[in-house]
mmCIF file of C-alpha atoms and ligand atoms in Angstrom:
data_model
loop_
_atom_site.group_PDB
_atom_site.id
_atom_site.type_symbol
_atom_site.label_atom_id
_atom_site.label_comp_id
_atom_site.label_asym_id
_atom_site.label_seq_id
_atom_site.Cartn_x
_atom_site.Cartn_y
_atom_site.Cartn_z
ATOM 1 C CA MET A 1 -22.017 21.224 -20.503
ATOM 2 C CA THR A 2 -23.114 17.678 -19.410
ATOM 3 C CA THR A 3 -26.679 18.063 -17.508
ATOM 4 C CA LEU A 4 -28.071 15.209 -15.510
ATOM 5 C CA THR A 5 -31.213 14.343 -13.343
ATOM 6 C CA THR A 6 -30.235 12.095 -10.736
ATOM 7 C CA GLN A 7 -30.926 11.084 -7.041
ATOM 8 C CA ASN A 8 -31.684 13.164 -4.436
ATOM 9 C CA PRO A 9 -29.444 14.237 -1.932
ATOM 10 C CA ILE A 10 -26.629 13.948 -5.235
ATOM 11 C CA LYS A 11 -23.375 11.328 -4.320
ATOM 12 C CA LEU A 12 -20.654 12.943 -5.154
ATOM 13 C CA VAL A 13 -16.862 11.325 -3.998
ATOM 14 C CA GLN A 14 -13.689 13.122 -3.804
ATOM 15 C CA ILE A 15 -10.350 12.008 -4.716
ATOM 16 C CA THR A 16 -7.241 14.146 -5.135
ATOM 17 C CA ASP A 17 -3.763 14.441 -5.223
ATOM 18 C CA THR A 18 -3.109 10.531 -6.205
ATOM 19 C CA HIS A 19 0.583 11.277 -7.950
ATOM 20 C CA LEU A 20 0.388 8.495 -10.078
ATOM 21 C CA TYR A 21 3.237 7.583 -12.476
ATOM 22 C CA GLY A 22 3.421 6.030 -15.922
ATOM 23 C CA SER A 23 4.986 2.892 -14.139
ATOM 24 C CA SER A 24 3.042 1.060 -11.612
ATOM 25 C CA SER A 25 5.693 0.539 -9.336
ATOM 26 C CA GLY A 26 6.782 4.375 -8.908
ATOM 27 C CA THR A 27 6.813 6.109 -5.248
ATOM 28 C CA LEU A 28 6.363 9.481 -3.263
ATOM 29 C CA LEU A 29 8.885 9.752 -0.113
ATOM 30 C CA LYS A 30 8.900 5.950 -0.437
ATOM 31 C CA MET A 31 4.708 5.411 -0.621
ATOM 32 C CA ASN A 32 3.950 3.580 -3.527
ATOM 33 C CA THR A 33 1.396 5.858 -5.031
ATOM 34 C CA GLN A 34 -0.980 3.647 -7.771
ATOM 35 C CA ASP A 35 -0.953 1.281 -4.488
ATOM 36 C CA SER A 36 -2.090 2.901 -1.980
ATOM 37 C CA MET A 37 -4.485 4.714 -4.917
ATOM 38 C CA ASP A 38 -5.399 1.009 -4.805
ATOM 39 C CA HIS A 39 -6.441 0.631 -1.693
ATOM 40 C CA VAL A 40 -8.676 3.831 -1.582
ATOM 41 C CA VAL A 41 -10.277 2.735 -4.301
ATOM 42 C CA LYS A 42 -11.013 -0.671 -2.641
ATOM 43 C CA ILE A 43 -12.668 0.974 0.467
ATOM 44 C CA LEU A 44 -14.272 3.208 -1.873
ATOM 45 C CA LYS A 45 -15.903 0.521 -3.772
ATOM 46 C CA GLU A 46 -17.616 -1.096 -0.451
ATOM 47 C CA ASN A 47 -18.823 2.523 0.795
ATOM 48 C CA GLU A 48 -20.302 4.144 -1.883
ATOM 49 C CA GLN A 49 -23.333 3.251 -4.108
ATOM 50 C CA GLU A 50 -24.937 4.878 -6.918
ATOM 51 C CA ILE A 51 -22.109 7.204 -7.071
ATOM 52 C CA ASP A 52 -22.840 10.616 -9.778
ATOM 53 C CA LEU A 53 -19.667 11.607 -10.356
ATOM 54 C CA ILE A 54 -16.512 11.699 -8.836
ATOM 55 C CA LEU A 55 -14.160 14.928 -8.440
ATOM 56 C CA ALA A 56 -10.771 14.203 -9.317
ATOM 57 C CA THR A 57 -8.805 17.817 -8.054
ATOM 58 C CA GLY A 58 -5.390 17.331 -9.845
ATOM 59 C CA ASP A 59 -1.997 16.302 -9.279
ATOM 60 C CA ILE A 60 -3.386 13.339 -11.033
ATOM 61 C CA ALA A 61 0.325 11.963 -11.697
ATOM 62 C CA GLN A 62 3.637 12.742 -10.342
ATOM 63 C CA ASP A 63 5.695 12.467 -13.800
ATOM 64 C CA ALA A 64 2.793 14.236 -16.477
ATOM 65 C CA SER A 65 3.133 11.256 -18.733
ATOM 66 C CA ILE A 66 0.560 9.911 -20.687
ATOM 67 C CA ASP A 67 0.771 6.577 -19.310
ATOM 68 C CA ALA A 68 0.044 8.176 -15.646
ATOM 69 C CA TYR A 69 -3.202 9.670 -16.405
ATOM 70 C CA LYS A 70 -4.187 5.955 -18.035
ATOM 71 C CA ASN A 71 -3.120 4.281 -15.345
ATOM 72 C CA PHE A 72 -5.644 6.859 -13.114
ATOM 73 C CA ILE A 73 -8.565 6.257 -16.217
ATOM 74 C CA SER A 74 -8.304 2.231 -15.946
ATOM 75 C CA THR A 75 -8.627 2.599 -12.073
ATOM 76 C CA MET A 76 -11.639 4.766 -12.684
ATOM 77 C CA GLU A 77 -13.313 2.171 -15.192
ATOM 78 C CA GLY A 78 -13.723 -0.457 -12.397
ATOM 79 C CA LEU A 79 -15.665 2.713 -10.042
ATOM 80 C CA ASN A 80 -18.615 2.627 -12.656
ATOM 81 C CA ALA A 81 -18.755 5.838 -12.338
ATOM 82 C CA PRO A 82 -17.777 9.032 -14.106
ATOM 83 C CA PHE A 83 -15.378 11.473 -13.359
ATOM 84 C CA ARG A 84 -14.293 14.814 -13.791
ATOM 85 C CA TRP A 85 -10.844 15.782 -13.579
ATOM 86 C CA ILE A 86 -8.790 19.197 -13.253
ATOM 87 C CA PRO A 87 -4.703 19.729 -13.005
ATOM 88 C CA GLY A 88 -2.624 20.652 -10.857
ATOM 89 C CA ASN A 89 1.128 22.141 -10.246
ATOM 90 C CA HIS A 90 2.530 18.291 -11.102
ATOM 91 C CA ASP A 91 0.296 17.624 -13.675
ATOM 92 C CA SER A 92 0.308 18.881 -17.389
ATOM 93 C CA ALA A 93 -3.225 20.702 -18.508
ATOM 94 C CA ALA A 94 -2.037 19.988 -22.391
ATOM 95 C CA VAL A 95 -1.526 16.325 -21.612
ATOM 96 C CA MET A 96 -4.188 15.549 -19.746
ATOM 97 C CA LYS A 97 -6.560 16.923 -22.691
ATOM 98 C CA ASP A 98 -5.052 14.849 -24.666
ATOM 99 C CA VAL A 99 -5.726 11.730 -22.844
ATOM 100 C CA ALA A 100 -8.750 13.027 -22.158
ATOM 101 C CA MET A 101 -10.058 13.515 -25.917
ATOM 102 C CA GLY A 102 -13.108 12.232 -26.624
ATOM 103 C CA LYS A 103 -14.341 11.603 -23.046
ATOM 104 C CA ASP A 104 -15.590 14.050 -20.390
ATOM 105 C CA ALA A 105 -13.027 13.954 -18.475
ATOM 106 C CA ASP A 106 -11.807 17.740 -18.730
ATOM 107 C CA GLU A 107 -15.133 19.056 -19.405
ATOM 108 C CA LYS A 108 -15.601 21.995 -16.487
ATOM 109 C CA SER A 109 -19.230 22.090 -16.044
ATOM 110 C CA VAL A 110 -21.648 20.464 -15.015
ATOM 111 C CA ARG A 111 -25.580 20.463 -13.975
ATOM 112 C CA ILE A 112 -26.583 17.756 -12.104
ATOM 113 C CA ASN A 113 -30.595 18.436 -10.669
ATOM 114 C CA ASN A 114 -30.675 21.859 -9.125
ATOM 115 C CA TRP A 115 -27.040 22.424 -8.369
ATOM 116 C CA GLN A 116 -23.977 23.200 -11.044
ATOM 117 C CA LEU A 117 -20.843 22.571 -10.375
ATOM 118 C CA ALA A 118 -17.670 24.157 -11.829
ATOM 119 C CA PHE A 119 -14.379 22.828 -12.845
ATOM 120 C CA LEU A 120 -11.456 25.060 -12.748
ATOM 121 C CA ASP A 121 -8.051 24.990 -13.684
ATOM 122 C CA THR A 122 -5.494 26.851 -11.325
ATOM 123 C CA SER A 123 -2.075 25.479 -12.408
ATOM 124 C CA VAL A 124 0.683 26.805 -13.043
ATOM 125 C CA ALA A 125 3.359 25.563 -15.486
ATOM 126 C CA GLY A 126 6.720 24.751 -13.162
ATOM 127 C CA GLN A 127 5.358 26.083 -10.415
ATOM 128 C CA VAL A 128 3.994 24.859 -7.389
ATOM 129 C CA HIS A 129 1.806 28.202 -6.548
ATOM 130 C CA GLY A 130 -1.497 28.560 -8.267
ATOM 131 C CA LYS A 131 -3.067 31.103 -10.307
ATOM 132 C CA LEU A 132 -6.942 31.790 -12.048
ATOM 133 C CA SER A 133 -5.815 33.169 -15.231
ATOM 134 C CA GLN A 134 -8.472 35.877 -16.933
ATOM 135 C CA ALA A 135 -9.451 33.215 -18.893
ATOM 136 C CA GLU A 136 -10.716 30.892 -15.756
ATOM 137 C CA ILE A 137 -11.806 33.788 -13.678
ATOM 138 C CA ASP A 138 -14.055 34.980 -16.259
ATOM 139 C CA PHE A 139 -15.533 31.753 -17.033
ATOM 140 C CA LEU A 140 -15.827 31.834 -13.377
ATOM 141 C CA ASN A 141 -18.362 34.115 -13.723
ATOM 142 C CA ASP A 142 -19.811 33.461 -16.745
ATOM 143 C CA THR A 143 -20.946 30.205 -15.040
ATOM 144 C CA LEU A 144 -21.998 31.812 -11.538
ATOM 145 C CA SER A 145 -24.153 34.400 -13.464
ATOM 146 C CA ALA A 146 -25.390 32.329 -15.780
ATOM 147 C CA ALA A 147 -27.348 30.062 -12.420
ATOM 148 C CA GLU A 148 -27.889 33.162 -10.781
ATOM 149 C CA ALA A 149 -30.107 33.927 -13.790
ATOM 150 C CA ASP A 150 -31.715 30.300 -14.075
ATOM 151 C CA ASP A 151 -34.874 29.390 -11.954
ATOM 152 C CA ALA A 152 -33.480 25.845 -12.407
ATOM 153 C CA ILE A 153 -30.423 26.093 -10.372
ATOM 154 C CA GLN A 154 -30.453 26.699 -7.041
ATOM 155 C CA HIS A 155 -26.925 26.029 -5.635
ATOM 156 C CA CYS A 156 -23.170 26.030 -7.344
ATOM 157 C CA LEU A 157 -19.733 24.290 -5.989
ATOM 158 C CA VAL A 158 -16.999 24.886 -7.631
ATOM 159 C CA CYS A 159 -13.939 22.535 -8.072
ATOM 160 C CA LEU A 160 -9.840 23.819 -7.855
ATOM 161 C CA HIS A 161 -6.476 22.086 -6.889
ATOM 162 C CA HIS A 162 -4.901 24.719 -5.253
ATOM 163 C CA ASN A 163 -5.888 25.947 -1.626
ATOM 164 C CA PRO A 164 -7.901 29.083 -2.250
ATOM 165 C CA VAL A 165 -7.962 30.216 2.124
ATOM 166 C CA LYS A 166 -4.023 29.982 3.550
ATOM 167 C CA GLY A 167 -2.437 26.927 4.264
ATOM 168 C CA ASN A 168 -1.846 26.244 7.985
ATOM 169 C CA ALA A 169 1.724 25.712 8.061
ATOM 170 C CA GLY A 170 4.513 27.409 7.277
ATOM 171 C CA TRP A 171 6.097 25.596 4.669
ATOM 172 C CA MET A 172 2.596 26.603 2.621
ATOM 173 C CA LYS A 173 2.859 30.038 2.915
ATOM 174 C CA ASP A 174 3.842 30.529 -0.589
ATOM 175 C CA ILE A 175 2.368 27.258 -2.424
ATOM 176 C CA GLY A 176 -1.456 27.994 -2.030
ATOM 177 C CA LEU A 177 -3.602 30.264 -4.627
ATOM 178 C CA GLN A 178 -2.106 33.213 -5.569
ATOM 179 C CA ASN A 179 -4.894 36.050 -6.240
ATOM 180 C CA ARG A 180 -7.401 33.705 -3.376
ATOM 181 C CA VAL A 181 -8.563 37.591 -2.671
ATOM 182 C CA GLN A 182 -9.863 37.936 -6.700
ATOM 183 C CA PHE A 183 -11.246 33.999 -6.128
ATOM 184 C CA PHE A 184 -13.267 35.050 -3.084
ATOM 185 C CA ASP A 185 -14.378 38.694 -4.029
ATOM 186 C CA THR A 186 -15.917 36.876 -7.508
ATOM 187 C CA VAL A 187 -17.636 33.773 -5.846
ATOM 188 C CA LYS A 188 -19.257 35.869 -3.041
ATOM 189 C CA GLN A 189 -21.233 38.209 -5.765
ATOM 190 C CA TYR A 190 -23.148 35.525 -6.039
ATOM 191 C CA SER A 191 -25.417 34.203 -3.674
ATOM 192 C CA LYS A 192 -25.846 30.496 -5.308
ATOM 193 C CA ILE A 193 -22.183 30.012 -4.462
ATOM 194 C CA LYS A 194 -22.855 27.155 -1.249
ATOM 195 C CA CYS A 195 -19.270 24.932 -1.534
ATOM 196 C CA ILE A 196 -16.236 24.983 -2.417
ATOM 197 C CA VAL A 197 -14.006 22.315 -3.238
ATOM 198 C CA TYR A 198 -10.409 21.294 -3.059
ATOM 199 C CA GLY A 199 -6.630 19.371 -2.629
ATOM 200 C CA HIS A 200 -3.099 20.374 -3.006
ATOM 201 C CA ILE A 201 -2.258 20.203 1.020
ATOM 202 C CA HIS A 202 -2.664 16.764 1.531
ATOM 203 C CA GLN A 203 -5.247 16.899 4.610
ATOM 204 C CA GLU A 204 -8.509 16.805 5.894
ATOM 205 C CA LEU A 205 -10.434 20.422 6.394
ATOM 206 C CA ASP A 206 -14.025 21.284 6.717
ATOM 207 C CA PHE A 207 -15.110 24.991 7.702
ATOM 208 C CA GLU A 208 -16.169 28.318 6.269
ATOM 209 C CA HIS A 209 -14.893 31.176 4.694
ATOM 210 C CA GLU A 210 -16.627 34.667 3.395
ATOM 211 C CA VAL A 211 -19.225 32.218 4.393
ATOM 212 C CA ILE A 212 -18.861 29.321 1.850
ATOM 213 C CA ARG A 213 -17.861 25.862 3.387
ATOM 214 C CA CYS A 214 -14.508 24.812 2.044
ATOM 215 C CA LEU A 215 -13.391 20.946 2.197
ATOM 216 C CA CYS A 216 -10.160 20.223 1.412
ATOM 217 C CA THR A 217 -9.301 15.947 1.081
ATOM 218 C CA PRO A 218 -6.753 13.774 2.136
ATOM 219 C CA SER A 219 -4.448 12.568 -1.075
ATOM 220 C CA THR A 220 -4.682 9.010 -1.973
ATOM 221 C CA CYS A 221 -0.983 8.985 -0.876
ATOM 222 C CA ILE A 222 1.433 11.075 1.201
ATOM 223 C CA GLN A 223 -0.775 13.501 4.418
ATOM 224 C CA PHE A 224 0.659 16.635 4.944
ATOM 225 C CA LYS A 225 1.030 17.352 8.886
ATOM 226 C CA PRO A 226 -1.267 20.271 9.886
ATOM 227 C CA ASN A 227 -0.384 23.301 12.246
ATOM 228 C CA VAL A 228 3.520 22.668 12.087
ATOM 229 C CA THR A 229 6.397 25.415 11.069
ATOM 230 C CA ASN A 230 8.647 22.642 8.668
ATOM 231 C CA PHE A 231 7.467 20.282 5.870
ATOM 232 C CA ALA A 232 6.564 17.232 7.518
ATOM 233 C CA LEU A 233 4.473 14.126 6.817
ATOM 234 C CA ASP A 234 1.651 13.120 8.643
ATOM 235 C CA LYS A 235 1.286 9.202 9.704
ATOM 236 C CA VAL A 236 -2.740 8.873 9.255
ATOM 237 C CA ASN A 237 -3.979 6.910 5.923
ATOM 238 C CA PRO A 238 -5.131 8.164 2.906
ATOM 239 C CA GLY A 239 -8.548 8.249 1.841
ATOM 240 C CA TYR A 240 -11.498 9.918 0.091
ATOM 241 C CA ARG A 241 -14.322 12.163 0.730
ATOM 242 C CA SER A 242 -17.666 11.364 0.187
ATOM 243 C CA ILE A 243 -19.659 14.561 -0.571
ATOM 244 C CA LYS A 244 -24.157 14.650 -0.541
ATOM 245 C CA LEU A 245 -25.632 17.516 -2.119
ATOM 246 C CA HIS A 246 -29.245 17.922 -0.995
ATOM 247 C CA GLU A 247 -31.873 19.779 -2.846
ATOM 248 C CA ASP A 248 -32.238 22.286 -0.426
ATOM 249 C CA GLY A 249 -28.404 23.052 -0.369
ATOM 250 C CA SER A 250 -27.237 21.334 2.486
ATOM 251 C CA ILE A 251 -24.101 19.054 2.093
ATOM 252 C CA ASP A 252 -23.318 16.166 3.933
ATOM 253 C CA THR A 253 -19.919 15.307 3.994
ATOM 254 C CA GLU A 254 -16.752 12.888 5.340
ATOM 255 C CA VAL A 255 -13.523 11.268 4.865
ATOM 256 C CA ILE A 256 -12.985 7.955 4.956
ATOM 257 C CA ARG A 257 -9.571 6.987 5.449
ATOM 258 C CA VAL A 258 -8.006 3.207 4.809
ATOM 259 C CA THR A 259 -7.995 1.115 7.975
ATOM 260 C CA GLY A 260 -6.499 -1.884 8.907
ATOM 261 C CA TYR A 261 -3.007 -1.282 6.698
ATOM 262 C CA THR A 262 0.178 0.728 7.307
ATOM 263 C CA PHE A 263 1.222 2.043 4.575
ATOM 264 C CA GLU A 264 5.290 2.561 3.883
ATOM 265 C CA ALA A 265 6.714 6.112 3.700
ATOM 266 C CA ASP A 266 9.739 8.530 4.571
ATOM 267 C CA PHE A 267 7.868 9.848 7.456
ATOM 268 C CA SER A 268 11.452 12.169 8.487
ATOM 269 C CA SER A 269 11.608 14.113 5.399
ATOM 270 C CA GLY A 270 11.954 17.506 5.249
ATOM 271 C CA GLY A 271 10.044 17.974 2.101
ATOM 272 C CA TYR A 272 8.710 16.601 -1.359
HETATM 273 FE FE1 LIG B 301 -0.514 17.000 -4.501
#
């Protein structure tokens, strides 16, 4: 576990669902995912200074190739900030572990000032939906109970890929975190849990569930339209989330999207 002492507030950035390929010409529903990520990284560099940590919350790769993860790492190197990544449904946790070898990218626990951050693996090989294995639930309990007992830690934030609250579109019914009740039953036992951060459903959300702040962040490529029955792409641009964690447990957060650029995508697609 890394322990960092840094500025107040702590400055985090969330980048999610980059869906990169081994080839930089790879497209998802006709959107070039490296190109769209580069546009997001460009505005991120313009807007954010002194980033303490980047949260990369899964679907890093679309093709789970070694080169896709290397492409992600080389893009991150331009940001001059450490990152932690977790797998999504399109990723291979094993390949990510191999590529991260010798780096901290797949570290599951980071302490920054009086905040504890935990990173969960919700991926299930070959499945779109997510599930926390018993080992991940045990890790979550161990991390949150250690934080609860430690006077130096006052607040906790948990990152995962899959939505732990039902998605807001009909087609999302079966793609979220399968054991979401178990997840909330686990986290709500601990008073220091303040925030849950995720991706997967490619849209911006900021709400409370079981009295815990939940943040979902747009993909750096295609966007899913909320509140529809069948799959539909949204025409809003890709972006990232800035998260500022204050010493008193309060959180300032904002999604910042690329502006002044029109991305190409297959907006008539009925699935992905
Ligand atoms: Fe995704």
